[in-house]
Short mmCIF file of C-alpha atoms (C1' of nucleotides) in Angstrom, two decimals:
data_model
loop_
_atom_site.label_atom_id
_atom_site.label_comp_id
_atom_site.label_asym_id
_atom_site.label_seq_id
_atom_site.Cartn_x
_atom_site.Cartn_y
_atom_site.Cartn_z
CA UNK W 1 2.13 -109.31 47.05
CA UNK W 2 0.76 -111.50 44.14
CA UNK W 3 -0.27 -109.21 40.70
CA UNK W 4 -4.10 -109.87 41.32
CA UNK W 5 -5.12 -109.20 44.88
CA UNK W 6 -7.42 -112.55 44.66
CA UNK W 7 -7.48 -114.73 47.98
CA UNK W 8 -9.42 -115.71 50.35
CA UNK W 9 -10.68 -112.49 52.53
CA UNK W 10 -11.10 -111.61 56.10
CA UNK W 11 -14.23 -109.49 56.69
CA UNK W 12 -13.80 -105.93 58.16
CA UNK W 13 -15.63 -104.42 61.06
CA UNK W 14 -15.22 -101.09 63.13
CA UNK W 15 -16.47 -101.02 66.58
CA UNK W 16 -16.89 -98.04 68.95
CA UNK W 17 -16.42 -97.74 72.94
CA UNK W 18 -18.32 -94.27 73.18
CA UNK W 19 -18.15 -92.77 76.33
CA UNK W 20 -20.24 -90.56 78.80
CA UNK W 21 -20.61 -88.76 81.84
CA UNK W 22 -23.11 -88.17 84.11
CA UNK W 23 -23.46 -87.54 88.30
CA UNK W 24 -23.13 -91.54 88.68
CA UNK W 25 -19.42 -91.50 86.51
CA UNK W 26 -18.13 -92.53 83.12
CA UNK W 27 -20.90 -94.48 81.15
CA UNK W 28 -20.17 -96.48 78.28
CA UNK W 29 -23.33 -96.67 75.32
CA UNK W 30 -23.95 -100.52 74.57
CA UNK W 31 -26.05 -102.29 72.42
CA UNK W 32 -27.86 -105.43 72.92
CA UNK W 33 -27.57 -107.64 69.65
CA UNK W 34 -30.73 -108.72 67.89
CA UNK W 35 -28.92 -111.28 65.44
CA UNK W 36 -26.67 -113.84 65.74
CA UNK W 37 -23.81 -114.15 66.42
CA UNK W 38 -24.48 -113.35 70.18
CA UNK W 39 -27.89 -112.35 69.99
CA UNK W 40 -29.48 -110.98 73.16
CA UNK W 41 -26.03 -109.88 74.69
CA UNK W 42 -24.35 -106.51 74.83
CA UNK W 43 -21.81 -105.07 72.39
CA UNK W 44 -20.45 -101.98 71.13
CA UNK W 45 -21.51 -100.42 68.60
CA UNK W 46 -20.09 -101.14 65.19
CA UNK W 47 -20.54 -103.27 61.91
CA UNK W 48 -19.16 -103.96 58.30
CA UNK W 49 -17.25 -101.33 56.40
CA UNK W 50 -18.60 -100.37 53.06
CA UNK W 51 -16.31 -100.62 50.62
CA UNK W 52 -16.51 -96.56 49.44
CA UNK W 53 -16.41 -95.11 52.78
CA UNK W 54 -13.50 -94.39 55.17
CA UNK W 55 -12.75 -96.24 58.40
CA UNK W 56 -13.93 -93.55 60.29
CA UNK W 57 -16.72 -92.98 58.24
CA UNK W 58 -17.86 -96.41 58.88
CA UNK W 59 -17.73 -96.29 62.66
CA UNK W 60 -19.61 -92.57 62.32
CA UNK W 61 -22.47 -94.36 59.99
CA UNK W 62 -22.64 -97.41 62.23
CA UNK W 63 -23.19 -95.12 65.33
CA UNK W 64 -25.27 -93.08 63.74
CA UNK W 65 -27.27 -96.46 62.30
CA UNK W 66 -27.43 -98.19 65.86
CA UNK W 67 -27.62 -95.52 68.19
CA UNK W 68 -29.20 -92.02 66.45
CA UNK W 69 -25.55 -90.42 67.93
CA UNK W 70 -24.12 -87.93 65.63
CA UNK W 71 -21.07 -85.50 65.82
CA UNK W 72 -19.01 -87.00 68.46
CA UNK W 73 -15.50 -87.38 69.18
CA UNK W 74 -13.67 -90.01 67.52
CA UNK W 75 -10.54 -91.55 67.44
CA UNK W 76 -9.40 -94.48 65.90
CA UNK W 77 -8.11 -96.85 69.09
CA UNK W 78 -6.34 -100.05 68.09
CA UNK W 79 -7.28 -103.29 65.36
CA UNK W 80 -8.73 -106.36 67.07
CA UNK W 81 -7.80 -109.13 64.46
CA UNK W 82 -6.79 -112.68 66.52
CA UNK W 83 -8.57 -115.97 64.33
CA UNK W 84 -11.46 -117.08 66.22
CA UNK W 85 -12.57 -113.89 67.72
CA UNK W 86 -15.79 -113.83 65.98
CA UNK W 87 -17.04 -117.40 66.34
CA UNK W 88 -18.49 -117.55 62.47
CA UNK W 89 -15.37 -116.81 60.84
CA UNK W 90 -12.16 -114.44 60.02
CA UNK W 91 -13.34 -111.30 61.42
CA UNK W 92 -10.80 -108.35 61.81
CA UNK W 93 -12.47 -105.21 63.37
CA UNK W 94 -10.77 -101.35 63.65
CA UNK W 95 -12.19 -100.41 67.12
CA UNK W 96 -12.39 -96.79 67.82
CA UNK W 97 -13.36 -94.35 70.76
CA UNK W 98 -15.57 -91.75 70.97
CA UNK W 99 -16.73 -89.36 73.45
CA UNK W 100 -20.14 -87.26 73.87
CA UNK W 101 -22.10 -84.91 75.81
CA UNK W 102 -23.93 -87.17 77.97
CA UNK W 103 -27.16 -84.77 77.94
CA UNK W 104 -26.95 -83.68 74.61
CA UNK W 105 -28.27 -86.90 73.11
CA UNK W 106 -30.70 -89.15 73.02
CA UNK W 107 -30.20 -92.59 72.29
CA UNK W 108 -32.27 -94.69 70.14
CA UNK W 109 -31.99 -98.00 69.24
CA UNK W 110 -31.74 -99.35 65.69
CA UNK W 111 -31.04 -101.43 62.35
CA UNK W 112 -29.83 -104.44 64.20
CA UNK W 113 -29.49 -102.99 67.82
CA UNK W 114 -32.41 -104.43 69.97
CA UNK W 115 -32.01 -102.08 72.41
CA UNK W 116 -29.14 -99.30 73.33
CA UNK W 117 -28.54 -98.33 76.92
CA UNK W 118 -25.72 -96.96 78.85
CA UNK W 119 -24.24 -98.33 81.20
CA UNK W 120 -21.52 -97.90 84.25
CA UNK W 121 -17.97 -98.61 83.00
CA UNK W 122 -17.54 -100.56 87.03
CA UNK W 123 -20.58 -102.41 86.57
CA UNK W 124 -20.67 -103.76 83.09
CA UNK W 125 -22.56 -107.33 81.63
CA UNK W 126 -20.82 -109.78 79.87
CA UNK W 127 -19.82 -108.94 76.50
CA UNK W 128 -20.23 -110.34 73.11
CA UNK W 129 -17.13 -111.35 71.02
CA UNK W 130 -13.64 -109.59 72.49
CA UNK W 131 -15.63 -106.20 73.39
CA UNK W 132 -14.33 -106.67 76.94
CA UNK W 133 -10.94 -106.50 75.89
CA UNK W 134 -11.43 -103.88 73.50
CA UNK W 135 -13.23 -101.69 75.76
CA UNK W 136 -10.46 -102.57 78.71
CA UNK W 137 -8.23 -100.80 76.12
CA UNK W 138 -10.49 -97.98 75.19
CA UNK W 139 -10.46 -97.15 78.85
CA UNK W 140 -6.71 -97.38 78.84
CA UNK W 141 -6.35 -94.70 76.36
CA UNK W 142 -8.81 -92.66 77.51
CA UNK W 143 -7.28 -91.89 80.94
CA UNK W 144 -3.74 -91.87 79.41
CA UNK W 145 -4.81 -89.38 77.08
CA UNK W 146 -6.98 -86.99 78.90
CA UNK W 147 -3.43 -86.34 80.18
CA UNK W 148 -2.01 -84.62 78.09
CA UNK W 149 -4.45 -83.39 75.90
CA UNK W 150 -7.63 -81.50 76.40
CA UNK W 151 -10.40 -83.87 75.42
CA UNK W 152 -11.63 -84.10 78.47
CA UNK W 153 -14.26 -81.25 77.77
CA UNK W 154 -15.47 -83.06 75.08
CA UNK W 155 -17.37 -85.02 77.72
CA UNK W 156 -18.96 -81.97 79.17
CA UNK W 157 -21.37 -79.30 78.53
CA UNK W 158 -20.30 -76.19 76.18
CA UNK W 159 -20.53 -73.90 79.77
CA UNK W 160 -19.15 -76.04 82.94
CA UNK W 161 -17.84 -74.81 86.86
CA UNK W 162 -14.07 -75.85 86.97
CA UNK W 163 -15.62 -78.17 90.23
CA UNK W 164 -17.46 -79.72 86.93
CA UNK W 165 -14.60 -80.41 85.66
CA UNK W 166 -12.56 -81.59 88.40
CA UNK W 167 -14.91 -83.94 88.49
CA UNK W 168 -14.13 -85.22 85.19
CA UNK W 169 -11.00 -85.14 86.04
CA UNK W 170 -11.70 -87.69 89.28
CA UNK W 171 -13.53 -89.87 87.11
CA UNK W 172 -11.78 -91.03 84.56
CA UNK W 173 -8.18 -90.99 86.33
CA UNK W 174 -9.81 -92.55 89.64
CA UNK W 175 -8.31 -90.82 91.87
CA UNK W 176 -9.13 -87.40 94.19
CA UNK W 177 -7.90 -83.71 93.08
CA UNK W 178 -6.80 -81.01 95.44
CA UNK W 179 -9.04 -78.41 94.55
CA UNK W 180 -6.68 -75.51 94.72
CA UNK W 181 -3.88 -77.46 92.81
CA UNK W 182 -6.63 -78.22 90.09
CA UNK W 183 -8.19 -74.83 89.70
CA UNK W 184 -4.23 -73.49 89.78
CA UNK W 185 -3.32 -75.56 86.96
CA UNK W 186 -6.01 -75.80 84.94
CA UNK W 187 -6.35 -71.99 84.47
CA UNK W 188 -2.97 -71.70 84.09
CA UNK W 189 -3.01 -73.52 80.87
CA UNK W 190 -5.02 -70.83 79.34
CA UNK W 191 -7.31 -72.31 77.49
CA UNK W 192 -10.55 -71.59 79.51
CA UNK W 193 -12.87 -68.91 78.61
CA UNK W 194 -14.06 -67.34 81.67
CA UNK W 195 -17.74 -66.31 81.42
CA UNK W 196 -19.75 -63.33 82.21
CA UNK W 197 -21.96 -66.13 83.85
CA UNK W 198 -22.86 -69.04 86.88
CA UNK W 199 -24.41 -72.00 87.37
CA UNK W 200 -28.47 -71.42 87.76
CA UNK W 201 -31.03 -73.41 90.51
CA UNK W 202 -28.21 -74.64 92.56
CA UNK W 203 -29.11 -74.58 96.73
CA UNK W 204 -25.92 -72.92 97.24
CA UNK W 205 -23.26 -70.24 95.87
CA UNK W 206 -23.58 -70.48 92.37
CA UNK W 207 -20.28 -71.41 90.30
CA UNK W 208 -18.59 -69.49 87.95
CA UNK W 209 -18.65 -70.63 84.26
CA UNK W 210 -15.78 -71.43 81.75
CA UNK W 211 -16.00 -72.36 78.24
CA UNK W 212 -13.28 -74.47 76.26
CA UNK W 213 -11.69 -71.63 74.35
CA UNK W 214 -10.55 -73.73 71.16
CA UNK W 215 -8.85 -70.85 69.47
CA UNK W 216 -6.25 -70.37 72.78
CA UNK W 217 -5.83 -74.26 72.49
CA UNK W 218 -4.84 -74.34 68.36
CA UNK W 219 -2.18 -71.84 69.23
CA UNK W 220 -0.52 -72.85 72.36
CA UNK W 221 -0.63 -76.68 70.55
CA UNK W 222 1.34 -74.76 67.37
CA UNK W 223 3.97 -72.69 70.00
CA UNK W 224 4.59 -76.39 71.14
CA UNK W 225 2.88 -76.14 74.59
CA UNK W 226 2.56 -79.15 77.40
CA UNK W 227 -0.83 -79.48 78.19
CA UNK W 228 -0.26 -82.41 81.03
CA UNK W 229 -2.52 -81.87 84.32
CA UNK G 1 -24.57 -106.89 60.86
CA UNK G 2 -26.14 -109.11 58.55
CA UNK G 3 -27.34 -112.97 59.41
CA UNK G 4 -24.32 -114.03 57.13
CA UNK G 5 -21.28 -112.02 56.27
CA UNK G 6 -21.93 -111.71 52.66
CA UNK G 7 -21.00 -108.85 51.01
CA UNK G 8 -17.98 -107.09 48.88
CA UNK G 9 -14.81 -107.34 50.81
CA UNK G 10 -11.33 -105.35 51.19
CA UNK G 11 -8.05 -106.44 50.98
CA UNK G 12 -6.33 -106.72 54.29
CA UNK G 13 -2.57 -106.58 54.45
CA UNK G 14 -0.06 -105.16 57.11
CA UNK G 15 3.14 -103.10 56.70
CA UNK G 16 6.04 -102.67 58.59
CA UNK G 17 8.23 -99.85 59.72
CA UNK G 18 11.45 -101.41 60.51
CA UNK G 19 13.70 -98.80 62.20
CA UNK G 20 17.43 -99.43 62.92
CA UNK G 21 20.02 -97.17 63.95
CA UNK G 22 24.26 -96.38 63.28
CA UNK G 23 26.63 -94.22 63.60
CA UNK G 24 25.08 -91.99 60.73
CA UNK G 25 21.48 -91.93 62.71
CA UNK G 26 17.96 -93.59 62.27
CA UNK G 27 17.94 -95.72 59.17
CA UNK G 28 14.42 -97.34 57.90
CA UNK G 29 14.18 -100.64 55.79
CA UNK G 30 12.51 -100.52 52.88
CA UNK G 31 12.00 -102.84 50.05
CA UNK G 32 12.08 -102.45 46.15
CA UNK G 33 8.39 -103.76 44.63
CA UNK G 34 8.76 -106.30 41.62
CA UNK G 35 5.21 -106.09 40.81
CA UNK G 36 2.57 -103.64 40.32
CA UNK G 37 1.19 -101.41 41.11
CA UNK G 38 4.41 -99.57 41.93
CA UNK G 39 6.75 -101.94 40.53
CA UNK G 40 10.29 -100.89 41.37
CA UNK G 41 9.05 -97.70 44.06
CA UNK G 42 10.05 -98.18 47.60
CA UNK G 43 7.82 -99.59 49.95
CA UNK G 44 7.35 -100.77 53.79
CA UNK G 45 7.50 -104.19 53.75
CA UNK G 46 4.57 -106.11 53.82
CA UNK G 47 2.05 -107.60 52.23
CA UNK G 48 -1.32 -109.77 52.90
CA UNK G 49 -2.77 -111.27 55.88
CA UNK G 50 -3.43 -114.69 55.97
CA UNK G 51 -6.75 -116.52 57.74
CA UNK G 52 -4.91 -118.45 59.80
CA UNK G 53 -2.56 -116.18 61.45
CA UNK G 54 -2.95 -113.13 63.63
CA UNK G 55 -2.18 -109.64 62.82
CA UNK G 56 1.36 -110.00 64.37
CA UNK G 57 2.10 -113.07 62.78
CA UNK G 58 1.43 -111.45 59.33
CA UNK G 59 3.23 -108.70 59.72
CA UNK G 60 6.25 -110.62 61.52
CA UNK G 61 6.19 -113.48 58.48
CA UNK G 62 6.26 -110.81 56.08
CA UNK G 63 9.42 -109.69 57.65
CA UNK G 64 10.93 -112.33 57.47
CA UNK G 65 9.55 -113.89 54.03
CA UNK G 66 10.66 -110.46 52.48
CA UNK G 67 13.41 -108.98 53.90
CA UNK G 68 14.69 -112.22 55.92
CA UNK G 69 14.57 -110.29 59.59
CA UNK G 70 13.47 -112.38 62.65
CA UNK G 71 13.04 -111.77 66.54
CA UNK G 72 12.55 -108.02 66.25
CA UNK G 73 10.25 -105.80 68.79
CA UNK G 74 6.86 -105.12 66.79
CA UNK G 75 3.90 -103.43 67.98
CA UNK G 76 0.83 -101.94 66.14
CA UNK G 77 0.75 -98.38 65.24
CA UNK G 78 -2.74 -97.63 63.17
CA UNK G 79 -4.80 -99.13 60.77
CA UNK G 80 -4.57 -97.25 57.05
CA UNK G 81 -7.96 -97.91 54.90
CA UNK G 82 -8.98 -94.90 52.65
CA UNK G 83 -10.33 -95.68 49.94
CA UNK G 84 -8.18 -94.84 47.20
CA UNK G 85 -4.96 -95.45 49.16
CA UNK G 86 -4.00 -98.45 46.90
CA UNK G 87 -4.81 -97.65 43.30
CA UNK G 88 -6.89 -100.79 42.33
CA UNK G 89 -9.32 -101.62 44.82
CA UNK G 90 -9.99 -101.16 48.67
CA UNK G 91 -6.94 -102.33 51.08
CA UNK G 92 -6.87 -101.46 53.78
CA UNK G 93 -3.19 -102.07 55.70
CA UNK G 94 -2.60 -102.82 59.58
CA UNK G 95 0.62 -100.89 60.13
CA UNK G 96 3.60 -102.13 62.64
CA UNK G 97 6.79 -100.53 63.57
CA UNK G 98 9.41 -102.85 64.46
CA UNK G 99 13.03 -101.61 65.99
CA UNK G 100 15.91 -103.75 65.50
CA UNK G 101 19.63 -104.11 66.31
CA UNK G 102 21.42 -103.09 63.06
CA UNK G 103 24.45 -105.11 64.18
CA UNK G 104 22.66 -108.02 64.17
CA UNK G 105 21.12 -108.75 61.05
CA UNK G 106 22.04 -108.45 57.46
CA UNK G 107 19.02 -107.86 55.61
CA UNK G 108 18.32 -109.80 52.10
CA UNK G 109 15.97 -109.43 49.53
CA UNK G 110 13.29 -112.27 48.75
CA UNK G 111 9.46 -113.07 47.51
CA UNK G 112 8.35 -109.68 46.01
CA UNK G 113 11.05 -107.58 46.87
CA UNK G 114 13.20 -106.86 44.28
CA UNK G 115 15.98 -105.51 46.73
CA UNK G 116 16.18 -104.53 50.44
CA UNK G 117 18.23 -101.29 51.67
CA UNK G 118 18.11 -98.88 54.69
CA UNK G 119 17.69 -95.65 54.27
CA UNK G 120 18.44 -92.86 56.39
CA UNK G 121 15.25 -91.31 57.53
CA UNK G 122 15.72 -87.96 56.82
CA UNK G 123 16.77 -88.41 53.23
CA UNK G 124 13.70 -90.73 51.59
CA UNK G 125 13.30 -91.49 47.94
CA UNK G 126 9.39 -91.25 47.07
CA UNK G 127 7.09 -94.10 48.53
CA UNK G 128 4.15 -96.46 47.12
CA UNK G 129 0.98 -96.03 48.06
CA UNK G 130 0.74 -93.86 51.22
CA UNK G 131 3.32 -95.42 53.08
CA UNK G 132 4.93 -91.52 53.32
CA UNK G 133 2.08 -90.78 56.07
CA UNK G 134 2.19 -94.72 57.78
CA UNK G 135 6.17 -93.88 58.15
CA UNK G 136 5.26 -90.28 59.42
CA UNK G 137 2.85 -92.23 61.80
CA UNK G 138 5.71 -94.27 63.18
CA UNK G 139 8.31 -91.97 63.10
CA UNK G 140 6.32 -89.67 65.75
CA UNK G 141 5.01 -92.71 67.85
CA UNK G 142 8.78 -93.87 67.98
CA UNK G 143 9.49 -90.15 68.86
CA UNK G 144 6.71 -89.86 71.65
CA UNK G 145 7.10 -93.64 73.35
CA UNK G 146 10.94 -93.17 73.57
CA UNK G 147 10.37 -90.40 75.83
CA UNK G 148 8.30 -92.80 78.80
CA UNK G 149 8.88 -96.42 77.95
CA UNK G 150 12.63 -97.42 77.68
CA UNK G 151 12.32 -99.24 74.10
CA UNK G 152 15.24 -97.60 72.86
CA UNK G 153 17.37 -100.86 73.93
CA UNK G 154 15.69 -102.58 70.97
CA UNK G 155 18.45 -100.26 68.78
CA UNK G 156 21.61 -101.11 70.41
CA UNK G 157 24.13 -104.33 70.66
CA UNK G 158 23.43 -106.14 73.87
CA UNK G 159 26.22 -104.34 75.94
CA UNK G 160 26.44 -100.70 75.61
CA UNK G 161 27.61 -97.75 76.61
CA UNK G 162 26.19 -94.53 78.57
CA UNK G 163 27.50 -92.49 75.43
CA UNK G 164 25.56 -94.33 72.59
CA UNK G 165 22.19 -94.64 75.21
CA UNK G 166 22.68 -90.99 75.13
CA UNK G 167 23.45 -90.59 71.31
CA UNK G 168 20.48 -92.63 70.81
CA UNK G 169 18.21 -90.75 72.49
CA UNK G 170 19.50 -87.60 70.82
CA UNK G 171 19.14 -89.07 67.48
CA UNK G 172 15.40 -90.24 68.30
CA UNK G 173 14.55 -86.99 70.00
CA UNK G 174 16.30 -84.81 67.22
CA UNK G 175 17.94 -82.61 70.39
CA UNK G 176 20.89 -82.53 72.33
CA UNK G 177 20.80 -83.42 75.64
CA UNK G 178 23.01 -82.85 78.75
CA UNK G 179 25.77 -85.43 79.46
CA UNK G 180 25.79 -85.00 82.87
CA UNK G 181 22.31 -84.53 83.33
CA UNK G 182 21.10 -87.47 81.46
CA UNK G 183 23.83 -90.03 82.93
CA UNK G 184 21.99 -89.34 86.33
CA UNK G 185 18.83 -89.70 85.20
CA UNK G 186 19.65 -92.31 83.10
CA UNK G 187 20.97 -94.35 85.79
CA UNK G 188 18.45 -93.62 88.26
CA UNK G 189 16.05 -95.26 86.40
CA UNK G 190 17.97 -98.53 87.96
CA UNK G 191 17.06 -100.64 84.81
CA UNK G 192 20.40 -100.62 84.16
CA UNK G 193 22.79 -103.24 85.17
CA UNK G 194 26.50 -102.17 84.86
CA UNK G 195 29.12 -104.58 83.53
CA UNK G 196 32.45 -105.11 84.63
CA UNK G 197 32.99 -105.16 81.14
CA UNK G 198 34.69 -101.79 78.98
CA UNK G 199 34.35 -101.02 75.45
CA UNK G 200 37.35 -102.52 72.85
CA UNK G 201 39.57 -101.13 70.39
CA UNK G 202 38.83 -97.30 70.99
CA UNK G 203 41.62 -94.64 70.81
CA UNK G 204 40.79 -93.13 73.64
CA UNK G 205 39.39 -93.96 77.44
CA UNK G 206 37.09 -96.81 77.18
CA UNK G 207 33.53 -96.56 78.22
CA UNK G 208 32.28 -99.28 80.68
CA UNK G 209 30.09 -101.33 79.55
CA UNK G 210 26.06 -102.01 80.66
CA UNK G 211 23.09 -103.89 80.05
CA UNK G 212 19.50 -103.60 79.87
CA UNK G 213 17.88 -105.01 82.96
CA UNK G 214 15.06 -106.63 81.88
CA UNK G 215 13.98 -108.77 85.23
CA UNK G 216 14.31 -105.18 87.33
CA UNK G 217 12.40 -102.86 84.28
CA UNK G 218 9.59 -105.97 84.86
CA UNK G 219 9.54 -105.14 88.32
CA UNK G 220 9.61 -101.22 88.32
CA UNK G 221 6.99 -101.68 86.08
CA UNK G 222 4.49 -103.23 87.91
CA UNK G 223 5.54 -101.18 90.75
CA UNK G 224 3.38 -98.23 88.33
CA UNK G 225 7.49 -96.39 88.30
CA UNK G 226 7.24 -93.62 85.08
CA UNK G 227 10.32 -94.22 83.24
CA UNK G 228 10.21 -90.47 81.47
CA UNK G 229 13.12 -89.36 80.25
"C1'" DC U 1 52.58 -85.23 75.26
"C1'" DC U 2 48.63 -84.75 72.65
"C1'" DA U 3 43.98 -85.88 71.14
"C1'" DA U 4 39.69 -87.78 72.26
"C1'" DA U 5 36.18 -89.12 74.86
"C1'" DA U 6 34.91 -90.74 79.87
"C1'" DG U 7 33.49 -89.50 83.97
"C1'" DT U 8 31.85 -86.59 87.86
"C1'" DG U 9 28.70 -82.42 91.73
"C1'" DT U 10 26.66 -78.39 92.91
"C1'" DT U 11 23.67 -74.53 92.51
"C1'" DT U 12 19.56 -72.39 90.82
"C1'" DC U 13 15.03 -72.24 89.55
"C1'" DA U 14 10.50 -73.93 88.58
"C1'" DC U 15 6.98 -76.76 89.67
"C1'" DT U 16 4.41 -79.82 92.64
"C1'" DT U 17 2.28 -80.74 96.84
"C1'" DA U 18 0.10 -80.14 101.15
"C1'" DC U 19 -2.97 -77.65 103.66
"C1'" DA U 20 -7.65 -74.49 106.11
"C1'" DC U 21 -10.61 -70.88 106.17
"C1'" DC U 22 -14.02 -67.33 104.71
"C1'" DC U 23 -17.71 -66.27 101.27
"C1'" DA U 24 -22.06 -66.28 98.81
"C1'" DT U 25 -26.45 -68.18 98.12
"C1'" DG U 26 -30.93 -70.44 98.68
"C1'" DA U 27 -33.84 -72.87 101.66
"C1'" DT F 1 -29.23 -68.97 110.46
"C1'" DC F 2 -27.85 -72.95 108.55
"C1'" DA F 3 -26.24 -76.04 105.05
"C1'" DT F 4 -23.81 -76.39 100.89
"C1'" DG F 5 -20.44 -75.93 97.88
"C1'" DG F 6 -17.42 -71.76 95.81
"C1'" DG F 7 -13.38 -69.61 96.03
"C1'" DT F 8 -8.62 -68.29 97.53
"C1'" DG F 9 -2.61 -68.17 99.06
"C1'" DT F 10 1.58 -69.73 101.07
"C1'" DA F 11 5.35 -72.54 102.54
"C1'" DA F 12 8.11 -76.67 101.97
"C1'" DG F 13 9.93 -80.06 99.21
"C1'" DT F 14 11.20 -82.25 94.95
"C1'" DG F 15 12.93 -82.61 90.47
"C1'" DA F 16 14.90 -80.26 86.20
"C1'" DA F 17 18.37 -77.59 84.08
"C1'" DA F 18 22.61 -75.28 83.63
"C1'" DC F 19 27.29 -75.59 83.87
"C1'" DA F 20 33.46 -76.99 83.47
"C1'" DC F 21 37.05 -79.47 84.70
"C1'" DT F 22 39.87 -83.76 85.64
"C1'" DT F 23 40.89 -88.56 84.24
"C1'" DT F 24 42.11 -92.27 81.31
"C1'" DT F 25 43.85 -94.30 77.27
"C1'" DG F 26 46.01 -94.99 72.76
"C1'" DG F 27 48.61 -93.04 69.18
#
DNA sequence: CCAAAAGTGTTTCACTTACACCCATGA
DNA sequence: TCATGGGTGTAAGTGAAACACTTTTGG
């Protein structure tokens, strides 16, 4: 490491994969570029790092900046970094992963975005840069994760049915559920709050609700529980 | 994103924790610093990324350039950038963990380093910057990927025995495990090819002899087998 | 012949999986 | 009363964990 830390410099990105879900399946928020490098096609969300600010700070701001998305899930994913990714120059970019409420938010397109839009993570455009590769690996984690650890609610509503969230469950590991398995296991983790309420306007027998109960979760997590499903 | 990419840049360097294991347990290499900041503190190695070379090539010739290693397995573990993490300016660090055959390599001080020593990793002298928390990082992803992905070869001679596979994982895992129990499973996993070959010079019984079955762990693999242990 | 580690099977228990019907509700 | 999804239990099979003695070798 030389005493002066002067050398030519890569520039520093984050980018985020921020997933949703909705009746159709998992969504993933793109943007569509309004500046070169790539303008006109989709990308994820992301952009420079300030030089006061954290990583994660950045990819918060840059969300917030493109998209209008605030307080989400986030989770630092892997660093992108090969020569030649971005076609200007040296471009290394900390990708992260976030996940949201699909109906609490409104996008909104901004700063450099031309336009934000969600789309279906089976049925995606071309990408601009490596985002295909990063989001391939954002997907990756996601369904390795959602495992063993909770954060699967973070992609539903504060009050879901447990056939909600079987759903979720189908979704993002692509593959069917037995429904009395699932219901077995996931209340035997004991870390859903069952509710004093149901579903409302549904055609049919209305569902029971749970809640996430966070407090259960922080203290099976400390008595070293196994939260795989 | 701006037009161009003008603007006030970090520092981008990686860092490596190398792990390596003997009779006495899990060692880590670190190096002595010659220069500030931190002159003559322990340190991962590491040091600057080039704009030429990928992230894995930095981090791999900064093995090598300070600490002489080659060939080892390296993969990426997370990317460190708070500001205030190195005390003169932004850096933010790439960091790798690497696991290596102790056996095989004698380590040797060069570039920066002042010196070059393992260190057992439960008894640490105090680290620059915040390479505590990066080795932390590793230690626990070494801890958790043990457990599913058989990567603890990367730690022993060529030919081993069932005895230091199992002392291995016990040393990694920080619990004993059952002899009989883990042989089995051990074995079953059918990545293991067994040697007409015993160990040499032991006062006792000698162990036979096996090796990691690379061609067959390929194949599991992509047969979607879970190699948990 | 003693010390030291190698090697080997069986039983028990817990967990996973497969599976089908009745219930409640709104239209 | 019908359509729609909500809700429930049991039996069989599979894998994990506990456990102790005999064998081999060199000193």
């Amino acid at each position: 490491m030389p005493a002066t830390y002067d050398h030519p410099r890569a520039a520093l990105t984050v980018d985020c994969a921020v997933f949703g879900l909705d009746d159709d399946g998992l969504k993933v928020l793109l943007i569509q570029r309004g500046i070169e490098p790539f303008a006109g096609r989709w990308a994820l969300p992301g952009g420079f790092v300030h030089l006061d600010e954290t990583l994660e700070q950045a990819a918060l701001r840059e969300l917030r900046e493109e998209t209008g998305l605030e307080r989400v899930f986030l989770e630092q994913l892997y660093t992108f970094g090969d020569p030649g990714r971005d076609p200007r120059e040296r471009v290394v970019t900390v990708a992260y992963y976030a996940l949201v409420r699909l109906g609490d938010h409104t996008v909104q397109a901004a700063t450099d975005a031309r336009s934000v839009a969600w789309f279906a993570t089976d049925d995606l455009p071309a990408l601009a840069f490596d985002h295909d590769a990063i989001l391939a690996a954002a997907l990756n984690r996601l369904q390795a994760k959602v495992r063993y650890q909770p954060i699967g609610f973070e992609l539903l509503p504060p009050k879901f049915s447990l056939t909600q969230l079987q759903r979720l469950y189908e979704t993002v590991l692509e593959r069917p559920l037995d429904k009395r398995n699932f219901r077995k296991k996931a209340l035997a983790l004991g870390i859903l709050q069952e509710l004093d309420e149901v579903e409302q306007d549904v055609a049919h027998r209305a569902a029971r609700l749970y809640r996430f109960d966070e407090a259960a979760y922080r203290q099976k997590l400390a008595d070293g529980f196994n939260f795989e499903l």
